Coordinates of C-alpha atoms and ligand atoms in Angstrom, one line a residue:
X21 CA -20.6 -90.0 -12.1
X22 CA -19.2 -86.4 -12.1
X23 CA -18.3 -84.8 -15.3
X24 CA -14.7 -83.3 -16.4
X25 CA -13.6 -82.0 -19.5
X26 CA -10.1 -81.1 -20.5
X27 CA -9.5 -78.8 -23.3
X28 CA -6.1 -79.3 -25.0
X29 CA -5.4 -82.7 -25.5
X30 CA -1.8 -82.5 -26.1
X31 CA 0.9 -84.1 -23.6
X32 CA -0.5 -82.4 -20.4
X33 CA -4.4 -82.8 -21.3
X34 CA -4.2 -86.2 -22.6
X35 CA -1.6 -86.7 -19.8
X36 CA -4.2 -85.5 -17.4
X37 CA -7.0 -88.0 -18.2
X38 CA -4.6 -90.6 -17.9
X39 CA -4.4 -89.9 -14.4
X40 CA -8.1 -89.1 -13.8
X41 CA -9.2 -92.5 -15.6
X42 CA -8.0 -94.7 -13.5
X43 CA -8.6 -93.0 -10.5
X44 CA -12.8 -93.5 -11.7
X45 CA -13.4 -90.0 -10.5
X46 CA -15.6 -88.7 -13.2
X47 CA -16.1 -89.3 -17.1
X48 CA -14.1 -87.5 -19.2
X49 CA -14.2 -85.4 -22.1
X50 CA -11.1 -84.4 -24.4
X51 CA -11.2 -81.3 -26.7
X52 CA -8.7 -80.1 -29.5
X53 CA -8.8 -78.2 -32.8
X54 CA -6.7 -81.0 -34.0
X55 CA -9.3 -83.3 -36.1
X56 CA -9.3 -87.2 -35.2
X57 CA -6.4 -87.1 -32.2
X58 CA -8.7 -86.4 -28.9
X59 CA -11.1 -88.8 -30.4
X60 CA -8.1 -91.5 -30.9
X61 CA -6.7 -90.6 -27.3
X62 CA -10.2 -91.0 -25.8
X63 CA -10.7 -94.6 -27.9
X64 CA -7.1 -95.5 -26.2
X65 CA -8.2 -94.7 -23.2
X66 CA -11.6 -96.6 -23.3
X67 CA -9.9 -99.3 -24.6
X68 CA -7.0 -99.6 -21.3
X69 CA -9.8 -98.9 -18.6
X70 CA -10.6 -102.9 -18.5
X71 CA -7.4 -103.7 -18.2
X72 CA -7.0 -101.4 -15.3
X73 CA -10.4 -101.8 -13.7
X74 CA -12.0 -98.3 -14.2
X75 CA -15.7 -97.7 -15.8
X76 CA -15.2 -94.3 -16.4
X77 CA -16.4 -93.0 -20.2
X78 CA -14.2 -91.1 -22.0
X79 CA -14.8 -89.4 -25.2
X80 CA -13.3 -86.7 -27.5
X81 CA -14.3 -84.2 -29.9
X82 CA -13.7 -81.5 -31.7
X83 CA -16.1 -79.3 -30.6
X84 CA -18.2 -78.5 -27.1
X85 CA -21.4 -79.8 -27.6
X86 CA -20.4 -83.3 -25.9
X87 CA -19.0 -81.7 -22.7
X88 CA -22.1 -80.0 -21.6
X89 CA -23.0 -80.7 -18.0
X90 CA -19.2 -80.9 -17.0
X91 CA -18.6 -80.1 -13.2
X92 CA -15.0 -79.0 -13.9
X93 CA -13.3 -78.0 -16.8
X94 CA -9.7 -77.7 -17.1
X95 CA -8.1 -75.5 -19.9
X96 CA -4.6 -76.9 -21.0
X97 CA -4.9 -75.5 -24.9
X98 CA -3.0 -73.4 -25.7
X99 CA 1.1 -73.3 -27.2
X100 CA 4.0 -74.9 -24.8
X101 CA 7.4 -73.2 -24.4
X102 CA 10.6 -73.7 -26.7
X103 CA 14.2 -73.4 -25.2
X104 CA 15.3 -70.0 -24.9
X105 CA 11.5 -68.9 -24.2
X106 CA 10.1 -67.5 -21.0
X107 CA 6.5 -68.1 -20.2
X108 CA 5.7 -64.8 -21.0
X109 CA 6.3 -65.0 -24.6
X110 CA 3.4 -67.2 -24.9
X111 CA 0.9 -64.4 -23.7
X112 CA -0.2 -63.0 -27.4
X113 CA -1.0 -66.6 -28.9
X114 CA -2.2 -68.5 -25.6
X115 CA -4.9 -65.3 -25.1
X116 CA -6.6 -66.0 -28.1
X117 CA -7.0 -69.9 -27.5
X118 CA -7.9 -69.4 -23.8
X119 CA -10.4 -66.8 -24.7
X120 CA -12.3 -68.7 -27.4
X121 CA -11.9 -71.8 -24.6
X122 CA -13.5 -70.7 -21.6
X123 CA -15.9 -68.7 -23.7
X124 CA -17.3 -72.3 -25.5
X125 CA -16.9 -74.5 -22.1
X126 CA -18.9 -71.9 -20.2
X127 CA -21.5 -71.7 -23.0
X128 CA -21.6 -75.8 -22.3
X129 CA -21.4 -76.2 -19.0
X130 CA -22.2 -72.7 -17.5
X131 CA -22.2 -73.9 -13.7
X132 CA -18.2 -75.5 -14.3
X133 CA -15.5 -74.8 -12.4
X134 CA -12.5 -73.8 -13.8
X135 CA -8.6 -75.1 -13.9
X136 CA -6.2 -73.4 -15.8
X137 CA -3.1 -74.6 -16.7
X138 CA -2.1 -72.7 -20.2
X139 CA 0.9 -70.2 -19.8
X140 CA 1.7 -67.5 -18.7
X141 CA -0.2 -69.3 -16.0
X142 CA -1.1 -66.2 -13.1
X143 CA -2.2 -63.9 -16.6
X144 CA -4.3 -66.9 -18.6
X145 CA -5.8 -67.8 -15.1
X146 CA -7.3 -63.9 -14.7
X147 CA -8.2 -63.6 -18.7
X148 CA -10.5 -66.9 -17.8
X149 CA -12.0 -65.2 -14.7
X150 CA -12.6 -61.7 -16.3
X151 CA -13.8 -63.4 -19.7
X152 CA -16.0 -65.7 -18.0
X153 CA -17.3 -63.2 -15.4
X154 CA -17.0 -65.8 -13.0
X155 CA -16.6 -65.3 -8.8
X156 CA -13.2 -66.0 -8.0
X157 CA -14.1 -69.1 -6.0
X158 CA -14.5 -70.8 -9.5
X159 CA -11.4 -70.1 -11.1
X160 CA -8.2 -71.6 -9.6
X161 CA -4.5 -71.9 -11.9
X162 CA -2.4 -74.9 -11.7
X163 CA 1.5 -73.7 -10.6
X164 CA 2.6 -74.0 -7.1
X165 CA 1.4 -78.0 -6.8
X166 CA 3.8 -78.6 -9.9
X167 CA 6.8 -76.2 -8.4
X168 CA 6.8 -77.7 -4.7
X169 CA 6.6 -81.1 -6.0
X170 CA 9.5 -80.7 -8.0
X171 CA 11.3 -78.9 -5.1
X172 CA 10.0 -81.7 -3.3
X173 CA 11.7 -84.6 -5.1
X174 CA 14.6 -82.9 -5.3
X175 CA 14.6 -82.8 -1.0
X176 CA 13.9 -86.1 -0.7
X177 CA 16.2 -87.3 -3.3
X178 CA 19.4 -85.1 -1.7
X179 CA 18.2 -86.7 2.0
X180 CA 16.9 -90.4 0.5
X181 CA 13.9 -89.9 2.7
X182 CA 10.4 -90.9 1.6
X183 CA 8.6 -88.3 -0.7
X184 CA 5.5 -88.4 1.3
X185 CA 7.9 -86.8 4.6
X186 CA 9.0 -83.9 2.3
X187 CA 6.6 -80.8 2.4
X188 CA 7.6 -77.8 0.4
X189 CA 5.4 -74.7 -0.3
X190 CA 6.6 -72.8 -3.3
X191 CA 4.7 -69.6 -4.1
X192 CA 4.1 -66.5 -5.9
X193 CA 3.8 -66.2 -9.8
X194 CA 4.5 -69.1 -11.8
X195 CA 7.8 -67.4 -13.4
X196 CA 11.9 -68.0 -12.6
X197 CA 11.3 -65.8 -9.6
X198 CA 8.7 -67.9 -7.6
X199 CA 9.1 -68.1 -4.3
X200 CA 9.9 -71.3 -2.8
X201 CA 9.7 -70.5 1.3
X202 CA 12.4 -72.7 3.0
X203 CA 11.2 -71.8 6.7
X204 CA 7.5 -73.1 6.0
X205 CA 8.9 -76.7 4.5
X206 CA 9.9 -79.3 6.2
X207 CA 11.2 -82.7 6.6
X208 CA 8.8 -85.1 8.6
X209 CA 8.3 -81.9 10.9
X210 CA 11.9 -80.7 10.8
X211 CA 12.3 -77.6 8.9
X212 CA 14.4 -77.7 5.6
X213 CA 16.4 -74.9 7.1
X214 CA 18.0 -77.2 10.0
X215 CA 17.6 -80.4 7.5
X216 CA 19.9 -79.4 5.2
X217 CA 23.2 -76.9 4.8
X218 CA 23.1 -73.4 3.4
X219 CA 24.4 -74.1 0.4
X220 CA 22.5 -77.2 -0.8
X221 CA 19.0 -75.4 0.1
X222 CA 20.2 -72.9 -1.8
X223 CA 21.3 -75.4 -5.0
X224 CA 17.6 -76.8 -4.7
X225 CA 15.8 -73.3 -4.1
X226 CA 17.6 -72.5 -7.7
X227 CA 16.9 -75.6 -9.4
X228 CA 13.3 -75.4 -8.2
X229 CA 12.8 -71.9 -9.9
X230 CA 14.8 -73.1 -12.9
X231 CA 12.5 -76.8 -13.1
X232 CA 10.6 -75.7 -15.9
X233 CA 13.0 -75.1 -18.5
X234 CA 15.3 -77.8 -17.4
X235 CA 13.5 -80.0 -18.7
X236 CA 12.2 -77.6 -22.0
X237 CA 16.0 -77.8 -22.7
X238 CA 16.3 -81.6 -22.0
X239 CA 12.8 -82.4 -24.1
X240 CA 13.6 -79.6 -27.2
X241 CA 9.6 -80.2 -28.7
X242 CA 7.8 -79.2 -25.7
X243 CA 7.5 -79.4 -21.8
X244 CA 6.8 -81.2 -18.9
X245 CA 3.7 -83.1 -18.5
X246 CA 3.5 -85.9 -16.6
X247 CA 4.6 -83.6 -13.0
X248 CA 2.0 -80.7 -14.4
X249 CA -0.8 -83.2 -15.0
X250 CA -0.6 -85.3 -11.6
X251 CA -0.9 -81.3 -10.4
X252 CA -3.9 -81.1 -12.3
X253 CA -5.7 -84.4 -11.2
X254 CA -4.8 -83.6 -7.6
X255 CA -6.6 -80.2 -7.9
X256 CA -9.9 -82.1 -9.2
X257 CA -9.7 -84.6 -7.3
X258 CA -10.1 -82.4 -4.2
X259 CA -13.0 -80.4 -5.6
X260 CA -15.1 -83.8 -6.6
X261 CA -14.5 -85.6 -3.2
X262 CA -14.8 -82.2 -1.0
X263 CA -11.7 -82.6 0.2
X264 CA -11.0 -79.5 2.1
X265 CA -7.3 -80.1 0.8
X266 CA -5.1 -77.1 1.1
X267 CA -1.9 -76.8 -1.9
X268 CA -0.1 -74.1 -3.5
X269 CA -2.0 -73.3 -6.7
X270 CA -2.8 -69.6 -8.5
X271 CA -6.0 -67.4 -7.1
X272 CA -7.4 -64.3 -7.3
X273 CA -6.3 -62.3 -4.8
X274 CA -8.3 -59.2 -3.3
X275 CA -6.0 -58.1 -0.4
X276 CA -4.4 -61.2 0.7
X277 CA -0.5 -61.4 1.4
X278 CA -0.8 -57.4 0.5
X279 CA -2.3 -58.3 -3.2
X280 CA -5.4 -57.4 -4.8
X281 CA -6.4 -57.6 -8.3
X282 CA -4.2 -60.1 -9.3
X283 CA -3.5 -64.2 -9.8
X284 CA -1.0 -65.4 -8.0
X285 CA 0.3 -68.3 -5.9
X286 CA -1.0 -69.3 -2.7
X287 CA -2.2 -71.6 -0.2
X288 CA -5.6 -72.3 -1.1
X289 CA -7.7 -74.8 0.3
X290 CA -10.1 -76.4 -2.3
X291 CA -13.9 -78.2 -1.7
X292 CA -16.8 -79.1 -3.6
X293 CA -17.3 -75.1 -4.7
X294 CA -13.9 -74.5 -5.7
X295 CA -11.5 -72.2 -3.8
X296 CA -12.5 -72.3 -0.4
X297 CA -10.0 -69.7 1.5
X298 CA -7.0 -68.9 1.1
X299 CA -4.3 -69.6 3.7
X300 CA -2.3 -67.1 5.0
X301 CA 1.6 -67.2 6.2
X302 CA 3.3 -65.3 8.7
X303 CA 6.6 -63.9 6.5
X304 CA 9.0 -62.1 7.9
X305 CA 10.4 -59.2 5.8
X306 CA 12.5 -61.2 3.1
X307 CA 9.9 -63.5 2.0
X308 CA 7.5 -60.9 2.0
X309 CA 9.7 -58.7 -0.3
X310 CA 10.5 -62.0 -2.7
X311 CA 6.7 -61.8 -2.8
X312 CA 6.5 -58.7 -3.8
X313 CA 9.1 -59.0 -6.3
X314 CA 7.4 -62.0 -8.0
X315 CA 4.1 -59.9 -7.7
X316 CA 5.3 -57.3 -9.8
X317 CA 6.5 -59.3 -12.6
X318 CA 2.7 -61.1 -12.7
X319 CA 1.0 -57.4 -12.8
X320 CA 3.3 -56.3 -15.1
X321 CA 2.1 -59.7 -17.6
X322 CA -1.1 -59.2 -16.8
X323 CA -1.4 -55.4 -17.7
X324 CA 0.0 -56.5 -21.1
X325 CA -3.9 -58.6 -21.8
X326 CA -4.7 -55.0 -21.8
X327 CA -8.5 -56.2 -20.7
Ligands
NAD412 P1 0.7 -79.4 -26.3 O1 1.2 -78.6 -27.4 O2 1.2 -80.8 -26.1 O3 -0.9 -79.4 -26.2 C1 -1.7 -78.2 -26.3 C2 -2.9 -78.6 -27.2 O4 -3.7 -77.5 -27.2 C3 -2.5 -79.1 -28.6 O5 -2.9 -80.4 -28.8 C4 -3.3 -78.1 -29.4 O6 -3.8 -78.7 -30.6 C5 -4.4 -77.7 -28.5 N1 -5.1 -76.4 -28.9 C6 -4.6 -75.3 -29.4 N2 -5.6 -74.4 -29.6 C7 -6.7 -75.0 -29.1 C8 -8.1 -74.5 -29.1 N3 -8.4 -73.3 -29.5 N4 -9.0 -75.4 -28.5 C9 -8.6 -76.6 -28.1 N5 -7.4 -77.1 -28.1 C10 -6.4 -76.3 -28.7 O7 1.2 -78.5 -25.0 P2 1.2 -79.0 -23.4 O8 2.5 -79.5 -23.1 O9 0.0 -79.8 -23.2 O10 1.0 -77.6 -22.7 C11 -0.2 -76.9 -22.8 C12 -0.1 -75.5 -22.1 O11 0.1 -75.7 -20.7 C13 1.1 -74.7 -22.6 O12 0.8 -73.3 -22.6 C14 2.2 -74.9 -21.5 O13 3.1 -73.8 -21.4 C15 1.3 -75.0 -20.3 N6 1.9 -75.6 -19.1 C16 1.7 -75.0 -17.9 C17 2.1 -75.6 -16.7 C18 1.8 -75.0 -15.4 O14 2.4 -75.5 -14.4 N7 1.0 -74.0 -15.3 C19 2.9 -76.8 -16.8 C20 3.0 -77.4 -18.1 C21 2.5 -76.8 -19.2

């Protein structure tokens, strides 16, 4: 059985295994400073597998010694927003924790690939690759699966068509001005463009960039998890079955869509080693220049790690 750990076992870690356990991908491990609660998650967990039919194992501890040997490790610790905060704000305190994170998880499982979800996602995602001194193929950051799901159920909701017919790509950083490219989505093979009017594609292009703090301002204690974590287990899922699976999520990008030296959102396909390739879109000259609007902004956060 493959091995995953998840550090942070707040709402999106703890969320996370939820998902993973009873798909019976791999065993799990949950980490946290916070004494007692990943261990009383992970004996939760144990204790709803029969009921559900999964013999994964799940454990949880306070420290890293118990997630040596882990394939994948997925980094969640780290503070959530509050209303009124961008992700940005979380930079300074989020560093520290992802720092000391991939720094422990490495020292555990040094062959592991890497998921990062913490915000300010694009500039934690980088901080994990330069601290880590890892190849790029095994660091990838969790956004654009989260952001073109939610623009997703928003399309399928306004048309009351099936989910599963919706495809939406959102990219770019994982900020208010992400990119969420209207001419590359469709609607069981009819572009969103010609699906819906002006107006509405525009309603859902805005509440797609806005999806994040929606629901900080709806919940008040913290964020979303249950949308972020499905992202999550769909990312590992495709590196543990080899799936060749192409989705929007954060990579490091060395010239691609005119980028280099930075994390940032993309089609990337992901396999058994990680990131695989990363897709390239023809964009005509708007999308190209929201791109490089959004692009800015993630330098701009990630100049401030001052690494
Ligand atoms: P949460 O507060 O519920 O959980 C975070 C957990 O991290 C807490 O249990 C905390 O004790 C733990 N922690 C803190 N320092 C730690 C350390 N050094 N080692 C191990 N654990 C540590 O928050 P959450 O809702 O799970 O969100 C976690 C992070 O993910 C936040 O930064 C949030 O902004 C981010 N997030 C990102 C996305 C995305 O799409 N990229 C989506 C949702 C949340």
């Amino acid at each position: 059985m493959a091995k995953v750990t998840i550090v942070g076992a707040g709402q999106t870690g703890a969320t996370t295994a939820h998902w993973l356990a009873e798909r019976e991908l791999a065993d799990l491990v949950l980490v946290d400073v916070v004494e007692g609660m990943p261990q009383g998650k992970a004996l939760d967990l144990t204790q709803a597998m029969p009921v559900v039919g999964s013999d994964v194992l799940v454990a949880g501890s306070n420290g890293f010694a118990e997630t040596a040997g882990s394939d994948i490790v997925v980094i969640t610790a780290g503070l959530p927003r509050k209303p009124g905060m961008s992700r940005d704000d979380l930079l300074e305190a989020n560093s520290a924790i992802v720092r000391e994170a991939v720094q422990a998880s490495l020292q555990a499982s040094p062959e592991a690939i890497l998921i990062i979800l913490t915000n300010p996602l694009d500039a934690m995602a980088y901080l994990a690759m330069k601290v880590g001194g890892l190849p790029r193929e095994r660091v990838i950051g969790q956004a654009g699966i989260l952001d073109s799901a939610r623009m997703r159920s928003f399309v399928a909701r306004e048309l009351g068509v099936s989910v599963q017919n919706v495809h939406c790509y959102v990219l770019g950083g994982h900020g208010d001005d992400m990119v969420p490219l209207t001419r590359h989505s469709n609607v069981a093979g009819v572009p969103l463009t010609e699906a819906l009017t002006p107006e509405r594609l525009a309603a859902i292009v805005e509440r797609t960039r806005k999806g994040g703090g929606e629901i900080v301002s709806l919940l008040k204690t913290g964020s979303a998890f249950y949308a972020p974590a499905a992202a999550l287990a769909q990312m590992v899922e495709a590196i543990l079955r080899d799936r060749h699976l192409t989705v929007p999520a954060a990579a490091y990008l060395e010239g691609e869509y005119g980028q280099r030296g930075i994390f940032f959102g993309v089609p990337v396909q992901l396999g058994a080693g990680g990131l695989e390739k990363i897709v390239e879109y023809d964009l005509n000259a708007e999308e190209r220049a929201a791109l490089q609007a959004s692009a800015g902004r993630v330098r701009e956060t990630i100049e401030a790690l001052k690494l």
